[in-house]
Amino acid sequence: MSRLVMKFGGSSVADIERIRNVARHVKREVDAGHEVAVVVSAMSGKTNELVGWCRDAAPLHDAREYDAVVASGEQVTAGLLAITLEGMGVNARSWQGWQLPIYTSNAHASARIEDINGAELIKRFKERKEVAVVTGFQGMHKATGRITTLGRGGSDTSAVAIAAAIKADRCDIYTDVDGVYTTDPRVVPRANRMEKIAFEEMLEMASLGAKVMQVRSIELAMVHNVRVFVRSSFDKPEDIDPHLNQPPGTLICDESEIMEQQVVTGIAFSKDEAQISIRHVPDKPGVAAAIFGPLAENNINVDMIVQNVSADGKTTDLTFTVPAADYVRANDVIVKSKDAIGYDHLDSSTDVAKVSVIGIGMRSHAGVAASAFKALSEKQINIRAITTSEIKFSLLIDAAYTELAVRTLHSLYGLDK
Ligand code: ASP
Ligand code: MG
């Protein structure tokens, strides 16, 4: 017998028929003797609709009331799933964040989980063989008693946090794809589903553009060593043998569980990037602070930063990237700080993309990036900026070449089927 968390995203609970399908997945695991806590998202599209209603009511609104509104999507699906399970003869009870409770910080609309009490759920597993159906995405701030939400995509984080709280053997993330791929299969049809990927690699994949799971959920899984299994809810519930250790899907786990580690595991990319180059900034102490201080104060997340050493000891160029959505604001901030920074002019582009190559094996292999530079040059793809870390490197290129670059690197590192 194991203890499982089963998390179902919006497309898995899109309507009553899909909720019935989810209930059959749950029943299969219960019938196999497992203790199960289910975490659900809102029906697909529901949260967007609720967010839109808040904006229509007032473009600037109190985040506490936003949370009161958007948390309702998950309340509906949790209740419906509990009803459906009961109808199939499975004991089930729904739980909202505040009922468990799931305590969070006070940062409405992007709260962080602080503490979860799993005791009641465990007691009910033992005494009543009862399935817990928990709303994803929401929690409660202890001191004020108000409902909070965890930020978009936050039900992944709810699921991992609950898995840690009840000491689950595994956290299954059911979604509309059957696992994590070496890159986006829509761009590279020869992309492969990975059997396993290490927490650190998955964290990079998710941070750098792969949209499978919320980044914070993977951080949390890594900290608490929660094994996460990404799988499809579209696989027929009846076709799956619950006793198999690993049905189709991708296991996200500690690197020590992965026997045959490849040098490169995956390639991520993001087109939502913008580049700002500041020309002829003085090469002296305090200039970087004058640039990035105001950006930070305006809550603009800077990603790549490239600065060269000046030739004449006087001025140099500095390039950085920001999310495309923040480009106009970032540009504004730099223009307003022109006197404090003391630069000549700005060169900017929003038609850029970031392509990242990820793999723990890079720690012990030299020349991984060098081969990418060669392969891209053979395709006449120019590299605007480069950043590296222990287990990844990222290249900034013209957005028009994104697909070609991803495909080229995917076959270079032997990831094609
Ligand atoms: N329903 C929320 C959203 O759409 C949370 C989630 O699905 O993870 O962002
Ligand atoms: Mg999601």
Coordinates of C-alpha atoms in Angstrom, one line a residue, residues 75-279:
Q75 CA -14.1 25.1 -4.8
V76 CA -16.5 24.0 -7.5
T77 CA -14.3 21.2 -9.0
A78 CA -13.4 19.8 -5.5
G79 CA -17.1 19.5 -4.6
L80 CA -18.1 18.0 -7.9
L81 CA -15.3 15.4 -7.7
A82 CA -16.3 14.4 -4.2
I83 CA -19.9 14.0 -5.3
T84 CA -18.8 11.9 -8.3
L85 CA -16.6 9.7 -6.2
E86 CA -19.4 9.1 -3.7
G87 CA -21.7 8.2 -6.6
M88 CA -19.2 5.5 -7.5
G89 CA -19.1 4.1 -4.0
V90 CA -15.8 5.7 -3.0
N91 CA -15.8 7.5 0.4
A92 CA -14.7 11.1 -0.3
R93 CA -14.8 14.5 1.3
S94 CA -13.8 17.9 -0.2
W95 CA -11.5 20.3 1.6
Q96 CA -10.9 24.0 0.9
G97 CA -7.6 25.6 1.7
W98 CA -8.9 27.3 4.8
Q99 CA -10.6 24.1 6.1
L100 CA -7.5 21.9 6.2
P101 CA -5.9 24.5 6.9
I102 CA -3.2 25.4 4.4
Y103 CA -1.6 28.5 5.9
T104 CA 0.1 30.9 3.6
S105 CA 1.8 34.3 3.7
N106 CA -0.2 37.4 3.4
A107 CA 0.9 38.1 -0.2
H108 CA -2.5 38.0 -1.8
A109 CA -2.6 36.7 -5.4
S110 CA 0.9 35.3 -5.0
A111 CA 1.0 33.8 -1.5
R112 CA 3.5 31.3 -0.3
I113 CA 2.6 28.2 1.6
E114 CA 3.9 28.3 5.2
D115 CA 2.4 25.3 6.9
I116 CA -0.1 22.5 6.2
N117 CA -1.8 20.4 8.7
G118 CA -2.1 16.9 7.2
A119 CA -3.1 15.1 10.4
E120 CA -6.9 15.1 9.8
L121 CA -6.4 13.7 6.3
I122 CA -4.2 10.9 7.6
K123 CA -6.7 10.1 10.4
R124 CA -9.5 9.8 7.8
F125 CA -7.4 7.6 5.6
K126 CA -7.0 5.2 8.5
E127 CA -10.4 5.4 10.1
R128 CA -12.7 5.8 7.2
K129 CA -10.7 4.9 4.1
E130 CA -11.8 8.3 2.9
V131 CA -10.3 10.1 -0.1
A132 CA -9.5 13.7 0.5
V133 CA -10.3 16.0 -2.4
V134 CA -8.4 19.3 -1.8
T135 CA -8.7 22.5 -3.7
G136 CA -5.5 23.5 -5.4
F137 CA -4.3 27.1 -5.6
Q138 CA -5.8 28.4 -2.4
G139 CA -4.9 28.8 1.2
M140 CA -5.5 31.1 4.1
H141 CA -3.5 33.7 6.0
K142 CA -3.5 32.7 9.6
A143 CA -3.6 36.1 11.4
T144 CA -6.3 37.6 9.2
G145 CA -8.2 34.4 8.4
R146 CA -8.6 35.5 4.8
I147 CA -8.5 33.3 1.7
T148 CA -5.3 33.6 -0.3
T149 CA -4.2 32.2 -3.7
L150 CA -0.8 31.0 -4.8
G151 CA -0.4 32.7 -8.2
R152 CA -1.3 31.3 -11.6
G153 CA -0.6 27.6 -12.0
G154 CA -0.4 27.3 -8.2
S155 CA -2.3 24.1 -7.8
D156 CA 0.9 22.2 -8.7
T157 CA 2.5 23.8 -5.7
S158 CA -0.5 22.9 -3.6
A159 CA -0.1 19.3 -4.7
V160 CA 3.6 19.0 -3.8
A161 CA 3.1 20.8 -0.5
I162 CA 0.3 18.4 0.5
A163 CA 2.4 15.4 -0.6
A164 CA 5.1 16.7 1.7
A165 CA 2.7 17.3 4.6
I166 CA 1.1 13.8 4.5
K167 CA 4.4 12.1 3.6
A168 CA 3.1 10.7 0.4
D169 CA 5.2 8.2 -1.5
R170 CA 4.6 10.0 -4.8
C171 CA 2.8 13.1 -6.2
D172 CA 1.2 12.3 -9.5
I173 CA 0.6 15.3 -11.7
Y174 CA -2.1 14.4 -14.3
T175 CA -2.1 16.7 -17.2
D176 CA -2.9 16.8 -20.9
V177 CA 0.6 15.5 -22.0
D178 CA 2.1 12.2 -21.0
G179 CA 5.2 13.5 -19.4
V180 CA 8.2 15.9 -19.8
Y181 CA 9.8 16.0 -23.2
T182 CA 13.4 16.7 -24.3
T183 CA 11.9 19.9 -25.9
D184 CA 8.5 21.1 -27.1
P185 CA 7.2 18.3 -29.4
R186 CA 5.3 21.0 -31.4
V187 CA 8.6 22.4 -32.5
V188 CA 10.6 19.2 -32.7
P189 CA 8.4 16.3 -33.6
R190 CA 11.3 14.0 -32.7
A191 CA 11.4 15.1 -29.1
N192 CA 11.4 12.2 -26.6
R193 CA 9.5 11.7 -23.4
M194 CA 12.0 11.4 -20.6
E195 CA 11.8 8.5 -18.2
K196 CA 13.3 10.5 -15.4
I197 CA 14.7 13.9 -14.8
A198 CA 16.5 15.3 -11.8
F199 CA 14.9 18.1 -9.7
E200 CA 17.6 20.6 -10.6
E201 CA 17.2 19.9 -14.3
M202 CA 13.4 20.2 -14.2
L203 CA 13.7 23.4 -12.2
E204 CA 15.9 24.8 -15.1
M205 CA 13.5 23.5 -17.7
A206 CA 10.5 25.1 -16.1
S207 CA 12.3 28.4 -15.3
L208 CA 13.6 28.6 -18.9
G209 CA 10.4 28.1 -20.7
A210 CA 9.0 24.5 -20.5
K211 CA 5.5 25.0 -19.3
V212 CA 4.7 21.7 -17.7
M213 CA 4.7 22.7 -14.0
Q214 CA 4.8 25.8 -11.9
V215 CA 8.4 26.6 -11.1
R216 CA 7.7 27.0 -7.4
S217 CA 6.3 23.5 -7.2
I218 CA 9.5 22.0 -8.4
E219 CA 11.6 24.0 -5.9
L220 CA 9.3 22.7 -3.2
A221 CA 9.6 19.1 -4.4
M222 CA 13.4 19.5 -4.4
V223 CA 13.5 20.8 -0.9
H224 CA 11.2 18.1 0.5
N225 CA 12.4 15.4 -1.8
V226 CA 8.9 14.7 -3.1
R227 CA 9.0 12.3 -6.1
V228 CA 6.8 13.8 -8.7
F229 CA 5.3 11.8 -11.6
V230 CA 4.0 13.7 -14.6
R231 CA 1.4 11.7 -16.6
S232 CA -1.7 12.1 -18.7
S233 CA -5.3 12.0 -17.5
F234 CA -6.2 11.2 -21.1
D235 CA -4.8 7.6 -20.7
K236 CA -7.8 5.4 -20.1
P237 CA -8.2 4.8 -16.4
E238 CA -9.0 1.1 -17.0
D239 CA -5.9 0.5 -19.1
I240 CA -3.5 1.3 -16.3
D241 CA -2.2 -1.3 -13.9
P242 CA -2.0 0.5 -10.5
H243 CA 0.6 -2.0 -9.3
L244 CA 3.1 -1.1 -11.9
N245 CA 5.9 1.0 -10.5
Q246 CA 6.1 3.3 -13.4
P247 CA 3.2 3.6 -16.0
P248 CA 3.9 6.0 -18.9
G249 CA 5.1 9.4 -17.7
T250 CA 8.1 11.2 -16.4
L251 CA 9.5 10.8 -12.9
I252 CA 11.0 14.0 -11.4
C253 CA 13.3 12.8 -8.7
D254 CA 16.7 13.1 -7.0
E255 CA 19.6 12.7 -9.3
S256 CA 20.9 9.7 -7.3
E257 CA 17.8 7.8 -8.7
I258 CA 19.0 8.3 -12.2
M259 CA 21.4 5.6 -13.4
E260 CA 22.3 6.6 -16.9
Q261 CA 22.7 10.4 -16.8
Q262 CA 23.1 12.0 -20.3
V263 CA 25.2 15.1 -20.7
V264 CA 22.3 17.1 -22.1
T265 CA 18.8 16.3 -20.9
G266 CA 16.7 18.9 -22.6
I267 CA 16.4 22.1 -24.5
A268 CA 14.1 24.9 -23.3
F269 CA 13.2 28.1 -25.1
S270 CA 11.3 31.3 -24.6
K271 CA 10.3 33.9 -27.1
D272 CA 8.9 36.2 -24.4
E273 CA 12.2 38.1 -24.1
A274 CA 13.4 41.6 -24.7
Q275 CA 16.9 42.9 -24.9
I276 CA 18.1 46.3 -23.8
S277 CA 21.6 47.4 -24.6
I278 CA 23.0 50.5 -22.9
R279 CA 25.8 52.1 -25.0

